XYZ file of C-alpha atoms in Angstrom:
231
model
C 79.066 114.869 155.454
C 80.659 111.599 154.246
C 80.990 109.071 156.325
C 83.834 106.198 155.919
C 85.150 103.276 157.407
C 88.522 101.818 156.871
C 89.927 98.658 157.661
C 93.401 97.561 157.996
C 94.324 93.912 158.649
C 97.456 93.670 156.481
C 99.775 92.923 159.295
C 99.953 91.923 162.957
C 98.157 95.187 163.954
C 94.027 95.281 163.564
C 93.332 99.040 162.671
C 89.926 100.412 162.305
C 88.936 104.093 161.903
C 85.897 105.960 160.910
C 85.410 109.656 159.330
C 82.546 111.305 160.607
C 81.751 115.071 160.476
C 85.113 115.780 159.363
C 87.001 114.018 162.497
C 88.711 110.521 162.223
C 88.441 108.267 165.268
C 90.793 105.032 165.329
C 91.301 102.067 167.400
C 93.547 99.529 167.014
C 94.864 96.372 168.694
C 98.093 94.139 168.348
C 96.500 90.858 167.131
C 99.471 88.821 165.720
C 97.252 85.911 164.009
C 94.049 86.489 165.720
C 92.442 89.358 163.627
C 89.325 87.170 163.512
C 88.877 87.373 166.739
C 88.476 91.320 167.259
C 87.639 92.934 163.838
C 83.725 93.009 164.278
C 84.175 93.728 168.121
C 86.091 96.630 167.052
C 84.069 97.945 164.187
C 81.226 97.818 166.338
C 83.037 99.693 169.140
C 84.059 102.592 166.758
C 80.347 103.091 165.490
C 78.943 103.104 168.982
C 81.788 105.489 170.075
C 80.537 107.794 167.267
C 76.843 107.229 167.389
C 76.401 105.879 163.967
C 74.340 103.119 162.724
C 76.449 100.842 160.292
C 73.956 101.479 157.617
C 74.858 105.322 157.467
C 78.421 104.561 156.001
C 78.976 106.010 152.934
C 81.501 103.759 151.875
C 83.934 101.074 153.289
C 87.816 101.260 152.797
C 90.126 98.367 152.694
C 93.611 97.454 152.454
C 94.085 94.959 149.776
C 98.000 94.348 150.480
C 100.624 93.160 149.999
C 100.735 91.829 153.439
C 100.182 88.719 155.862
C 98.285 86.039 153.493
C 95.667 85.267 156.271
C 95.101 88.638 157.956
C 94.743 90.247 154.549
C 91.957 87.868 153.730
C 90.041 88.314 156.912
C 89.856 92.334 156.512
C 88.580 91.656 152.904
C 86.213 88.955 153.650
C 84.694 91.266 156.341
C 84.180 94.358 154.081
C 82.675 92.230 151.488
C 80.202 90.850 154.218
C 78.954 94.248 155.143
C 78.992 95.682 151.613
C 76.874 92.849 150.097
C 74.529 92.919 153.225
C 74.136 96.670 153.312
C 74.678 98.016 150.066
C 77.688 100.245 151.065
C 80.263 100.645 148.195
C 83.948 99.509 148.740
C 87.260 101.426 147.653
C 90.435 99.546 147.824
C 94.311 100.590 148.226
C 97.652 99.504 148.531
C 99.657 98.962 151.937
C 102.480 101.041 150.054
C 100.419 103.736 148.977
C 99.021 104.213 152.420
C 102.616 104.258 153.603
C 103.499 106.686 151.292
C 100.631 108.846 151.916
C 101.432 109.192 155.267
C 104.997 110.289 154.832
C 104.170 112.977 152.553
C 101.229 114.204 154.874
C 103.417 114.124 157.802
C 106.529 115.124 156.375
C 105.898 116.797 153.144
C 108.271 114.343 151.203
C 107.673 114.368 147.525
C 109.584 111.171 146.720
C 109.451 108.023 148.789
C 110.463 104.659 148.023
C 108.409 102.203 150.319
C 110.263 98.934 151.389
C 108.442 96.102 153.503
C 109.759 92.887 154.536
C 107.914 89.688 152.725
C 109.574 86.363 152.715
C 112.605 85.715 154.185
C 114.808 86.689 151.378
C 112.194 88.890 149.452
C 110.911 92.476 149.872
C 107.763 94.542 148.626
C 109.281 97.462 146.753
C 107.771 100.926 145.187
C 108.415 104.424 144.712
C 105.925 107.110 144.856
C 106.133 110.523 143.939
C 103.737 113.741 144.244
C 102.086 114.199 140.834
C 101.052 117.293 138.878
C 97.641 117.135 140.695
C 99.240 117.284 144.030
C 98.475 113.469 144.851
C 100.805 110.881 145.670
C 101.093 108.335 142.791
C 102.792 105.266 141.863
C 105.916 105.082 139.788
C 105.904 102.151 137.770
C 104.569 99.186 139.605
C 104.780 97.699 143.085
C 106.770 94.465 142.914
C 108.279 91.591 144.920
C 112.091 91.743 145.042
C 115.025 90.142 146.185
C 117.819 91.518 148.163
C 120.182 91.416 145.166
C 117.297 92.800 142.781
C 116.776 95.639 145.357
C 120.357 96.744 145.745
C 120.819 96.976 142.090
C 117.695 98.858 141.410
C 118.367 101.568 143.879
C 121.284 102.877 141.690
C 118.699 104.427 139.886
C 117.454 106.638 142.703
C 119.612 109.850 144.134
C 119.378 111.209 147.905
C 116.289 113.532 146.810
C 114.483 110.534 147.643
C 113.340 109.209 151.293
C 112.674 105.612 152.442
C 109.810 104.369 154.626
C 108.385 100.957 155.592
C 109.716 98.020 157.912
C 112.151 96.558 155.132
C 114.635 99.060 155.283
C 115.874 97.858 158.691
C 116.410 94.624 157.352
C 118.022 95.687 154.291
C 120.414 97.564 155.773
C 121.296 95.186 158.506
C 122.109 92.459 155.399
C 124.506 95.104 154.062
C 126.046 95.541 157.539
C 126.443 91.839 158.006
C 127.933 90.974 155.006
C 130.252 93.919 154.656
C 128.727 95.080 151.538
C 130.240 98.274 150.374
C 127.190 100.285 149.038
C 126.789 103.965 149.701
C 123.332 104.785 150.288
C 122.311 108.045 151.103
C 118.534 107.993 151.399
C 116.896 109.506 154.400
C 114.997 107.161 156.417
C 111.505 108.313 157.885
C 110.109 106.763 160.688
C 106.996 105.135 158.928
C 107.227 101.706 159.048
C 103.530 100.023 158.399
C 99.944 101.327 156.778
C 97.073 101.848 159.233
C 93.589 102.713 158.959
C 93.911 106.459 159.814
C 96.151 107.236 156.837
C 93.830 105.248 154.483
C 90.738 107.812 155.068
C 92.070 110.806 152.810
C 92.797 108.236 150.002
C 89.208 106.804 150.423
C 87.834 110.010 150.324
C 89.583 110.858 146.915
C 88.603 107.500 145.514
C 84.871 107.817 146.452
C 84.625 111.327 144.826
C 86.179 110.208 141.889
C 83.670 107.030 141.706
C 86.318 104.583 141.959
C 84.132 101.920 143.617
C 84.188 98.253 143.529
C 81.550 95.461 143.852
C 82.586 93.180 146.975
C 82.650 90.140 144.525
C 85.683 91.880 142.600
C 87.693 92.446 145.757
C 90.824 90.123 145.940
C 94.099 90.431 147.942
C 97.040 91.206 146.411
C 100.246 89.398 146.986
C 102.254 90.690 144.457
C 102.861 87.354 143.212
C 102.879 89.204 139.717
C 103.460 92.748 139.072
C 100.269 94.634 139.448
C 99.758 98.517 139.537
C 97.473 99.593 142.361
C 94.377 101.879 141.894
C 95.542 105.642 142.515
């Protein structure tokens, strides 16, 4: 049986999950910018709860972003430290892939537009589809985009797509506040941010495919440039 520890510190919630004997256990805490204060305690707590020694982990999964600058770095640093000290391999994944995966698993939606708030006038944006292998896959790139750019880009998508992520509320608020007459018919799904629980399935697939990384090769992705994430 595979045992997987997944870590998400991309936003203001520190989330830790453990897969053991095909069961997923999750603990989380709203931390604002205090992830470093809680993360090691939370990892130890979930291991003790499941009577598992840390050196028995098969893989550590880490969300590399996009997300908050400092909190992402904390989660990555912890996963790197554990990997180096104990020889545990690492798999990485995107915040937006995690959101899209949850939408598919929970709502069986196959075409998903993910939007996350970034800077004041920017958003993280990506589109995901269910591919021929029945996996959620990135269509194009994940990008950082302005309101105007996003508004123009949405004309490429019809109402067969659904919208997820915490950025849509902001986007539609701007449309309303500025009385912008733009018809958008996407169904909004109540999945706003990534979580460690929804990383487990992705991590298991990456592990089985051998898509492992050395700890020194892991860096946070803040989407300063357009980069296609591992799928």
